[in-house]
PDB file of C-alpha atoms in Angstrom:
ATOM      1  CA  MET A   1     -43.200 200.978 -65.231  1.00  0.00           C
ATOM      2  CA  PHE A   2     -40.439 197.622 -64.068  1.00  0.00           C
ATOM      3  CA  GLY A   3     -42.747 196.200 -61.547  1.00  0.00           C
ATOM      4  CA  SER A   4     -45.763 196.492 -63.968  1.00  0.00           C
ATOM      5  CA  GLU A   5     -43.855 194.240 -66.261  1.00  0.00           C
ATOM      6  CA  LEU A   6     -42.797 191.408 -64.068  1.00  0.00           C
ATOM      7  CA  PHE A   7     -45.931 191.812 -61.446  1.00  0.00           C
ATOM      8  CA  GLY A   8     -48.660 193.061 -63.969  1.00  0.00           C
ATOM      9  CA  HIS A   9     -51.579 195.955 -63.040  1.00  0.00           C
ATOM     10  CA  VAL A  10     -55.048 196.335 -62.709  1.00  0.00           C
ATOM     11  CA  ALA A  11     -56.559 198.968 -64.518  1.00  0.00           C
ATOM     12  CA  GLY A  12     -56.309 202.523 -63.078  1.00  0.00           C
ATOM     13  CA  ALA A  13     -53.110 201.337 -60.940  1.00  0.00           C
ATOM     14  CA  PHE A  14     -51.061 204.063 -62.280  1.00  0.00           C
ATOM     15  CA  THR A  15     -51.440 207.239 -65.132  1.00  0.00           C
ATOM     16  CA  GLY A  16     -51.110 205.105 -68.249  1.00  0.00           C
ATOM     17  CA  ALA A  17     -52.192 201.885 -66.828  1.00  0.00           C
ATOM     18  CA  SER A  18     -54.052 199.877 -69.213  1.00  0.00           C
ATOM     19  CA  ARG A  19     -57.853 200.401 -69.153  1.00  0.00           C
ATOM     20  CA  GLU A  20     -58.287 196.187 -68.472  1.00  0.00           C
ATOM     21  CA  GLY A  21     -55.473 196.011 -66.611  1.00  0.00           C
ATOM     22  CA  LYS A  22     -52.452 193.387 -67.575  1.00  0.00           C
ATOM     23  CA  PRO A  23     -50.917 190.406 -66.155  1.00  0.00           C
ATOM     24  CA  GLY A  24     -47.463 190.616 -65.871  1.00  0.00           C
ATOM     25  CA  VAL A  25     -44.560 188.178 -66.751  1.00  0.00           C
ATOM     26  CA  PHE A  26     -44.596 185.861 -63.866  1.00  0.00           C
ATOM     27  CA  GLU A  27     -48.117 185.395 -64.499  1.00  0.00           C
ATOM     28  CA  LEU A  28     -47.899 185.135 -68.443  1.00  0.00           C
ATOM     29  CA  ALA A  29     -44.673 182.458 -67.518  1.00  0.00           C
ATOM     30  CA  HIS A  30     -47.224 180.228 -65.563  1.00  0.00           C
ATOM     31  CA  GLY A  31     -46.370 176.578 -65.351  1.00  0.00           C
ATOM     32  CA  GLY A  32     -43.074 176.708 -67.492  1.00  0.00           C
ATOM     33  CA  VAL A  33     -39.865 178.844 -67.209  1.00  0.00           C
ATOM     34  CA  LEU A  34     -39.040 182.582 -67.237  1.00  0.00           C
ATOM     35  CA  SER A  35     -35.895 183.794 -67.996  1.00  0.00           C
ATOM     36  CA  LEU A  36     -34.891 187.647 -66.204  1.00  0.00           C
ATOM     37  CA  ASP A  37     -31.998 189.001 -67.829  1.00  0.00           C
ATOM     38  CA  GLU A  38     -29.783 191.457 -66.017  1.00  0.00           C
ATOM     39  CA  ILE A  39     -30.898 190.694 -63.150  1.00  0.00           C
ATOM     40  CA  GLY A  40     -28.104 192.382 -61.342  1.00  0.00           C
ATOM     41  CA  GLU A  41     -29.958 195.535 -62.589  1.00  0.00           C
ATOM     42  CA  MET A  42     -33.106 195.375 -60.807  1.00  0.00           C
ATOM     43  CA  PRO A  43     -33.695 198.412 -58.949  1.00  0.00           C
ATOM     44  CA  ILE A  44     -33.490 197.938 -54.957  1.00  0.00           C
ATOM     45  CA  ASP A  45     -36.808 198.576 -54.137  1.00  0.00           C
ATOM     46  CA  ILE A  46     -38.286 196.198 -56.514  1.00  0.00           C
ATOM     47  CA  GLN A  47     -36.035 193.219 -55.001  1.00  0.00           C
ATOM     48  CA  PRO A  48     -38.209 192.465 -52.163  1.00  0.00           C
ATOM     49  CA  PHE A  49     -41.370 191.851 -54.084  1.00  0.00           C
ATOM     50  CA  LEU A  50     -39.340 189.432 -56.494  1.00  0.00           C
ATOM     51  CA  LEU A  51     -38.566 187.834 -53.533  1.00  0.00           C
ATOM     52  CA  ARG A  52     -42.187 187.166 -52.090  1.00  0.00           C
ATOM     53  CA  VAL A  53     -43.054 185.972 -55.455  1.00  0.00           C
ATOM     54  CA  LEU A  54     -40.048 183.407 -55.277  1.00  0.00           C
ATOM     55  CA  GLU A  55     -40.818 182.131 -51.533  1.00  0.00           C
ATOM     56  CA  GLU A  56     -44.571 182.220 -51.436  1.00  0.00           C
ATOM     57  CA  ARG A  57     -45.187 181.409 -54.907  1.00  0.00           C
ATOM     58  CA  VAL A  58     -47.706 183.970 -55.572  1.00  0.00           C
ATOM     59  CA  VAL A  59     -48.180 187.331 -57.442  1.00  0.00           C
ATOM     60  CA  GLN A  60     -50.255 190.587 -56.746  1.00  0.00           C
ATOM     61  CA  ARG A  61     -50.920 192.464 -59.528  1.00  0.00           C
ATOM     62  CA  LEU A  62     -50.116 196.786 -58.738  1.00  0.00           C
ATOM     63  CA  GLY A  63     -53.276 198.418 -57.295  1.00  0.00           C
ATOM     64  CA  ASP A  64     -54.699 195.100 -56.733  1.00  0.00           C
ATOM     65  CA  SER A  65     -55.264 193.239 -53.127  1.00  0.00           C
ATOM     66  CA  ARG A  66     -55.777 189.731 -54.597  1.00  0.00           C
ATOM     67  CA  SER A  67     -53.043 186.978 -55.054  1.00  0.00           C
ATOM     68  CA  ARG A  68     -52.855 185.195 -57.817  1.00  0.00           C
ATOM     69  CA  ALA A  69     -51.116 181.685 -57.359  1.00  0.00           C
ATOM     70  CA  VAL A  70     -48.033 181.312 -59.940  1.00  0.00           C
ATOM     71  CA  ASN A  71     -46.228 178.496 -60.387  1.00  0.00           C
ATOM     72  CA  VAL A  72     -42.621 179.455 -62.347  1.00  0.00           C
ATOM     73  CA  ARG A  73     -39.274 178.327 -62.713  1.00  0.00           C
ATOM     74  CA  LEU A  74     -36.530 181.191 -63.390  1.00  0.00           C
ATOM     75  CA  VAL A  75     -33.348 181.483 -64.813  1.00  0.00           C
ATOM     76  CA  ALA A  76     -31.636 185.040 -63.993  1.00  0.00           C
ATOM     77  CA  SER A  77     -28.680 186.129 -65.571  1.00  0.00           C
ATOM     78  CA  THR A  78     -26.381 188.776 -65.282  1.00  0.00           C
ATOM     79  CA  ASN A  79     -22.901 190.123 -66.153  1.00  0.00           C
ATOM     80  CA  ARG A  80     -22.024 191.567 -62.923  1.00  0.00           C
ATOM     81  CA  ASP A  81     -20.557 190.019 -59.637  1.00  0.00           C
ATOM     82  CA  LEU A  82     -23.755 189.768 -57.130  1.00  0.00           C
ATOM     83  CA  LYS A  83     -21.540 188.668 -54.272  1.00  0.00           C
ATOM     84  CA  GLN A  84     -19.915 192.346 -54.731  1.00  0.00           C
ATOM     85  CA  GLU A  85     -23.516 194.102 -55.430  1.00  0.00           C
ATOM     86  CA  VAL A  86     -24.782 192.299 -52.161  1.00  0.00           C
ATOM     87  CA  GLU A  87     -21.426 193.964 -50.271  1.00  0.00           C
ATOM     88  CA  ALA A  88     -21.926 197.202 -52.200  1.00  0.00           C
ATOM     89  CA  GLY A  89     -25.936 197.372 -50.991  1.00  0.00           C
ATOM     90  CA  ARG A  90     -27.037 197.220 -54.507  1.00  0.00           C
ATOM     91  CA  PHE A  91     -28.772 193.694 -54.098  1.00  0.00           C
ATOM     92  CA  ARG A  92     -30.157 191.991 -51.674  1.00  0.00           C
ATOM     93  CA  ARG A  93     -28.422 189.368 -49.853  1.00  0.00           C
ATOM     94  CA  ASP A  94     -31.891 187.136 -49.249  1.00  0.00           C
ATOM     95  CA  LEU A  95     -32.554 187.678 -52.934  1.00  0.00           C
ATOM     96  CA  PHE A  96     -28.854 186.477 -53.859  1.00  0.00           C
ATOM     97  CA  TYR A  97     -29.208 183.089 -51.928  1.00  0.00           C
ATOM     98  CA  ARG A  98     -32.919 182.498 -52.958  1.00  0.00           C
ATOM     99  CA  ILE A  99     -31.607 182.784 -56.670  1.00  0.00           C
ATOM    100  CA  SER A 100     -28.233 181.051 -56.429  1.00  0.00           C
ATOM    101  CA  THR A 101     -29.374 177.640 -55.784  1.00  0.00           C
ATOM    102  CA  VAL A 102     -27.610 176.572 -58.840  1.00  0.00           C
ATOM    103  CA  SER A 103     -25.079 178.580 -60.820  1.00  0.00           C
ATOM    104  CA  ILE A 104     -23.776 178.342 -63.824  1.00  0.00           C
ATOM    105  CA  ARG A 105     -20.659 180.423 -65.193  1.00  0.00           C
ATOM    106  CA  ILE A 106     -20.850 181.145 -68.625  1.00  0.00           C
ATOM    107  CA  PRO A 107     -16.842 181.910 -69.875  1.00  0.00           C
ATOM    108  CA  PRO A 108     -16.189 185.284 -71.753  1.00  0.00           C
ATOM    109  CA  LEU A 109     -15.726 184.781 -75.775  1.00  0.00           C
ATOM    110  CA  ARG A 110     -12.198 185.544 -74.929  1.00  0.00           C
ATOM    111  CA  GLU A 111     -11.871 182.389 -73.095  1.00  0.00           C
ATOM    112  CA  ARG A 112     -13.399 180.141 -75.561  1.00  0.00           C
ATOM    113  CA  GLY A 113     -10.456 179.830 -78.262  1.00  0.00           C
ATOM    114  CA  ASN A 114     -11.671 179.105 -81.459  1.00  0.00           C
ATOM    115  CA  ASP A 115     -15.354 179.035 -80.541  1.00  0.00           C
ATOM    116  CA  VAL A 116     -15.085 182.154 -82.305  1.00  0.00           C
ATOM    117  CA  LEU A 117     -14.562 180.944 -85.607  1.00  0.00           C
ATOM    118  CA  LEU A 118     -17.406 178.814 -84.580  1.00  0.00           C
ATOM    119  CA  LEU A 119     -19.925 181.818 -83.975  1.00  0.00           C
ATOM    120  CA  VAL A 120     -18.790 183.548 -86.958  1.00  0.00           C
ATOM    121  CA  GLU A 121     -19.619 181.234 -89.140  1.00  0.00           C
ATOM    122  CA  HIS A 122     -23.333 180.701 -87.723  1.00  0.00           C
ATOM    123  CA  LEU A 123     -24.032 184.492 -87.458  1.00  0.00           C
ATOM    124  CA  ASN A 124     -22.619 184.710 -90.834  1.00  0.00           C
ATOM    125  CA  ARG A 125     -24.858 182.150 -92.295  1.00  0.00           C
ATOM    126  CA  LYS A 126     -27.801 183.377 -90.220  1.00  0.00           C
ATOM    127  CA  ILE A 127     -27.351 186.750 -91.177  1.00  0.00           C
ATOM    128  CA  ALA A 128     -26.926 186.030 -95.143  1.00  0.00           C
ATOM    129  CA  ASP A 129     -29.971 183.971 -94.912  1.00  0.00           C
ATOM    130  CA  GLN A 130     -32.210 186.976 -93.321  1.00  0.00           C
ATOM    131  CA  LYS A 131     -30.475 189.403 -96.136  1.00  0.00           C
ATOM    132  CA  GLY A 132     -31.597 186.569 -99.057  1.00  0.00           C
ATOM    133  CA  SER A 133     -27.451 187.214-100.008  1.00  0.00           C
ATOM    134  CA  ALA A 134     -24.796 184.500-100.001  1.00  0.00           C
ATOM    135  CA  PRO A 135     -22.578 184.287 -96.797  1.00  0.00           C
ATOM    136  CA  LEU A 136     -19.103 186.814 -96.474  1.00  0.00           C
ATOM    137  CA  ARG A 137     -15.596 185.456 -96.860  1.00  0.00           C
ATOM    138  CA  PHE A 138     -12.964 185.711 -94.658  1.00  0.00           C
ATOM    139  CA  ALA A 139      -9.406 186.104 -95.059  1.00  0.00           C
ATOM    140  CA  ASN A 140      -7.704 183.993 -92.760  1.00  0.00           C
ATOM    141  CA  GLU A 141      -5.846 187.237 -91.528  1.00  0.00           C
ATOM    142  CA  VAL A 142      -8.927 188.218 -90.282  1.00  0.00           C
ATOM    143  CA  PHE A 143      -9.576 184.931 -88.415  1.00  0.00           C
ATOM    144  CA  ASP A 144      -6.036 185.361 -86.645  1.00  0.00           C
ATOM    145  CA  ALA A 145      -7.175 188.890 -85.390  1.00  0.00           C
ATOM    146  CA  PHE A 146     -10.411 187.654 -84.287  1.00  0.00           C
ATOM    147  CA  LEU A 147      -8.543 184.637 -82.276  1.00  0.00           C
ATOM    148  CA  ALA A 148      -6.337 187.285 -80.904  1.00  0.00           C
ATOM    149  CA  TYR A 149      -8.631 189.869 -80.097  1.00  0.00           C
ATOM    150  CA  SER A 150     -10.212 190.021 -76.322  1.00  0.00           C
ATOM    151  CA  TRP A 151     -13.855 190.932 -77.516  1.00  0.00           C
ATOM    152  CA  PRO A 152     -15.026 192.777 -73.976  1.00  0.00           C
ATOM    153  CA  GLY A 153     -18.643 193.247 -75.542  1.00  0.00           C
ATOM    154  CA  ASN A 154     -18.619 189.330 -76.178  1.00  0.00           C
ATOM    155  CA  VAL A 155     -21.088 187.634 -79.036  1.00  0.00           C
ATOM    156  CA  ARG A 156     -23.219 190.819 -78.712  1.00  0.00           C
ATOM    157  CA  GLU A 157     -20.166 192.854 -80.248  1.00  0.00           C
ATOM    158  CA  LEU A 158     -19.242 189.593 -82.505  1.00  0.00           C
ATOM    159  CA  LYS A 159     -22.761 189.640 -83.910  1.00  0.00           C
ATOM    160  CA  ASN A 160     -22.610 193.598 -83.780  1.00  0.00           C
ATOM    161  CA  LEU A 161     -19.586 193.205 -86.243  1.00  0.00           C
ATOM    162  CA  VAL A 162     -20.670 190.512 -88.454  1.00  0.00           C
ATOM    163  CA  GLU A 163     -23.826 192.391 -89.128  1.00  0.00           C
ATOM    164  CA  ARG A 164     -21.990 195.365 -89.975  1.00  0.00           C
ATOM    165  CA  LEU A 165     -19.590 193.576 -92.556  1.00  0.00           C
ATOM    166  CA  HIS A 166     -22.658 192.320 -94.262  1.00  0.00           C
ATOM    167  CA  VAL A 167     -23.652 196.097 -94.749  1.00  0.00           C
ATOM    168  CA  LEU A 168     -20.545 197.627 -95.565  1.00  0.00           C
ATOM    169  CA  THR A 169     -17.676 195.179 -97.048  1.00  0.00           C
ATOM    170  CA  ASP A 170     -17.046 195.510-100.778  1.00  0.00           C
ATOM    171  CA  GLY A 171     -17.253 192.343-102.305  1.00  0.00           C
ATOM    172  CA  ARG A 172     -17.824 189.408-100.483  1.00  0.00           C
ATOM    173  CA  THR A 173     -14.155 188.848 -99.266  1.00  0.00           C
ATOM    174  CA  VAL A 174     -13.647 190.478 -95.696  1.00  0.00           C
ATOM    175  CA  GLU A 175     -10.083 191.452 -95.769  1.00  0.00           C
ATOM    176  CA  LEU A 176      -7.990 193.124 -92.610  1.00  0.00           C
ATOM    177  CA  PRO A 177      -8.804 197.140 -93.668  1.00  0.00           C
ATOM    178  CA  ASP A 178     -12.622 196.397 -93.620  1.00  0.00           C
ATOM    179  CA  ILE A 179     -12.766 195.393 -89.993  1.00  0.00           C
ATOM    180  CA  PRO A 180     -12.507 198.108 -86.993  1.00  0.00           C
ATOM    181  CA  SER A 181      -8.512 199.311 -86.307  1.00  0.00           C
ATOM    182  CA  GLU A 182      -9.084 197.916 -82.414  1.00  0.00           C
ATOM    183  CA  ILE A 183      -9.262 194.533 -83.899  1.00  0.00           C
ATOM    184  CA  SER A 184      -7.232 194.257 -86.777  1.00  0.00           C
ATOM    185  CA  SER A 185      -4.288 195.326 -84.501  1.00  0.00           C
ATOM    186  CA  TRP A 186      -3.827 192.544 -82.817  1.00  0.00           C
ATOM    187  CA  SER A 187      -3.706 190.495 -86.059  1.00  0.00           C
ATOM    188  CA  ALA A 188       0.010 189.908 -85.573  1.00  0.00           C
ATOM    189  CA  ARG A 189      -0.163 188.918 -82.083  1.00  0.00           C
ATOM    190  CA  LEU A 190      -1.312 185.168 -82.929  1.00  0.00           C
ATOM    191  CA  ASP A 191       1.003 183.156 -84.660  1.00  0.00           C
ATOM    192  CA  ALA A 192       3.220 185.595 -86.193  1.00  0.00           C
ATOM    193  CA  PRO A 193       5.540 183.813 -88.691  1.00  0.00           C
ATOM    194  CA  SER A 194       8.892 183.599 -88.286  1.00  0.00           C
ATOM    195  CA  ASN A 195      11.195 185.065 -90.557  1.00  0.00           C
ATOM    196  CA  ALA A 196      14.477 184.581 -89.561  1.00  0.00           C
ATOM    197  CA  ALA A 197      17.535 185.882 -91.168  1.00  0.00           C
ATOM    198  CA  GLY A 198      20.357 184.055 -92.270  1.00  0.00           C
ATOM    199  CA  GLY A 199      21.074 180.642 -93.722  1.00  0.00           C
ATOM    200  CA  PRO A 200      21.599 179.245 -97.178  1.00  0.00           C
ATOM    201  CA  GLU A 201      18.336 178.673 -99.254  1.00  0.00           C
ATOM    202  CA  ALA A 202      18.601 174.960 -99.093  1.00  0.00           C
ATOM    203  CA  ASP A 203      17.734 175.501 -95.704  1.00  0.00           C
ATOM    204  CA  VAL A 204      14.651 177.564 -95.881  1.00  0.00           C
ATOM    205  CA  ARG A 205      13.691 174.526 -98.595  1.00  0.00           C
ATOM    206  CA  SER A 206      14.615 172.132 -96.398  1.00  0.00           C
ATOM    207  CA  PHE A 207      12.310 173.689 -93.604  1.00  0.00           C
ATOM    208  CA  GLU A 208       9.331 174.287 -95.693  1.00  0.00           C
ATOM    209  CA  ASP A 209       9.457 170.310 -97.090  1.00  0.00           C
ATOM    210  CA  ALA A 210       9.430 169.540 -93.278  1.00  0.00           C
ATOM    211  CA  GLU A 211       6.842 171.836 -92.211  1.00  0.00           C
ATOM    212  CA  ARG A 212       4.547 170.487 -95.204  1.00  0.00           C
ATOM    213  CA  GLN A 213       5.202 166.780 -94.788  1.00  0.00           C
ATOM    214  CA  ALA A 214       4.127 168.291 -90.728  1.00  0.00           C
ATOM    215  CA  ILE A 215       0.924 168.992 -91.881  1.00  0.00           C
ATOM    216  CA  ARG A 216      -0.066 166.111 -94.213  1.00  0.00           C
ATOM    217  CA  ASN A 217       0.631 163.756 -91.487  1.00  0.00           C
ATOM    218  CA  ALA A 218      -1.083 165.510 -88.813  1.00  0.00           C
ATOM    219  CA  LEU A 219      -4.064 165.209 -91.654  1.00  0.00           C
ATOM    220  CA  ALA A 220      -3.487 161.620 -92.035  1.00  0.00           C
ATOM    221  CA  ALA A 221      -3.855 161.391 -88.461  1.00  0.00           C
ATOM    222  CA  GLU A 222      -6.542 163.199 -87.594  1.00  0.00           C
ATOM    223  CA  HIS A 223      -8.700 161.877 -90.442  1.00  0.00           C
ATOM    224  CA  GLY A 224      -8.901 165.921 -92.254  1.00  0.00           C
ATOM    225  CA  ASN A 225     -10.411 166.927 -88.669  1.00  0.00           C
ATOM    226  CA  LEU A 226      -8.970 170.657 -89.072  1.00  0.00           C
ATOM    227  CA  THR A 227      -9.462 171.392 -85.208  1.00  0.00           C
ATOM    228  CA  LYS A 228      -7.582 168.598 -83.799  1.00  0.00           C
ATOM    229  CA  VAL A 229      -5.034 169.506 -86.782  1.00  0.00           C
ATOM    230  CA  ALA A 230      -4.420 172.755 -85.790  1.00  0.00           C
ATOM    231  CA  TYR A 231      -4.298 171.774 -82.051  1.00  0.00           C
ATOM    232  CA  ARG A 232      -1.721 169.240 -82.710  1.00  0.00           C
ATOM    233  CA  LEU A 233       0.586 171.089 -84.239  1.00  0.00           C
ATOM    234  CA  GLY A 234       0.203 173.814 -81.856  1.00  0.00           C
ATOM    235  CA  ILE A 235      -1.412 176.630 -84.333  1.00  0.00           C
ATOM    236  CA  SER A 236      -4.696 178.615 -84.863  1.00  0.00           C
ATOM    237  CA  ARG A 237      -7.108 176.986 -87.599  1.00  0.00           C
ATOM    238  CA  PRO A 238      -6.991 180.549 -89.316  1.00  0.00           C
ATOM    239  CA  THR A 239      -3.077 179.950 -89.470  1.00  0.00           C
ATOM    240  CA  LEU A 240      -3.303 176.126 -90.540  1.00  0.00           C
ATOM    241  CA  TYR A 241      -5.892 177.482 -93.482  1.00  0.00           C
ATOM    242  CA  ARG A 242      -2.955 179.527 -94.736  1.00  0.00           C
ATOM    243  CA  LYS A 243      -0.373 176.696 -94.275  1.00  0.00           C
ATOM    244  CA  LEU A 244      -2.693 174.437 -96.332  1.00  0.00           C
ATOM    245  CA  GLU A 245      -3.079 177.203 -98.994  1.00  0.00           C
ATOM    246  CA  GLN A 246       0.036 178.239 -99.001  1.00  0.00           C
ATOM    247  CA  TYR A 247       1.181 174.125 -99.902  1.00  0.00           C
ATOM    248  CA  GLY A 248      -1.401 173.585-101.832  1.00  0.00           C
ATOM    249  CA  ILE A 249      -2.720 170.723 -99.559  1.00  0.00           C
ATOM    250  CA  ARG A 250      -6.235 170.100-100.092  1.00  0.00           C
ATOM    251  CA  ARG A 251      -7.946 168.261 -96.756  1.00  0.00           C
ATOM    252  CA  GLY A 252      -9.527 165.516 -99.084  1.00  0.00           C
ATOM    253  CA  PHE A 253      -5.988 164.259-101.112  1.00  0.00           C
ATOM    254  CA  LEU A 254      -3.393 164.414 -98.737  1.00  0.00           C
TER     255      LEU A 254
END
């Protein structure tokens, strides 16, 4: 029972209750911080009891008449718009104002730019350590697709994908065909190379020379920091990696 998990219960409080009774998470978190995930999913009939705990700093176990003092700092999270939930009658207005003293908006993954690549690197190494295997390598086209994709499932979706790739990828390099089609189809939408027709071959070589020199200059100006180099050049990091490989430029040897 949801209420039992939050507030605890005494012996015989309901069918299946522990014979010894059981403290809820508020009692267990006494003196510390309690994190309630997806508070927007909390049943409306439980919300008044949570409000009482927060207002009076006491908790009653289910089936008990005795109040127990609790001192807990609450951190609540949700992926719902609680103001809309209040207007729809699915979330109590008084509880909303009680828990929204300080609100922090965490931007979705699609708004976090190159953080996607940093998270891939972190998850890749973490999962490899858990499995006792080497981390995967990712083709630059895969990084491009990751940056262009909207990630509706946010970090959970990204973590699930990296775990899946560790299980299903042949070899240790992830190529574009290895990732789901709904992600790989975005690969051409980010920094697509311009292959304009026309012009003598000498002009093409001249453009490549200019591009190569621009990358070298940016590397020198940013002391090899690839994130800053990519930003200076107005391209993504995976595109920069591809250009470095194309022109044979090593970050430490400009």
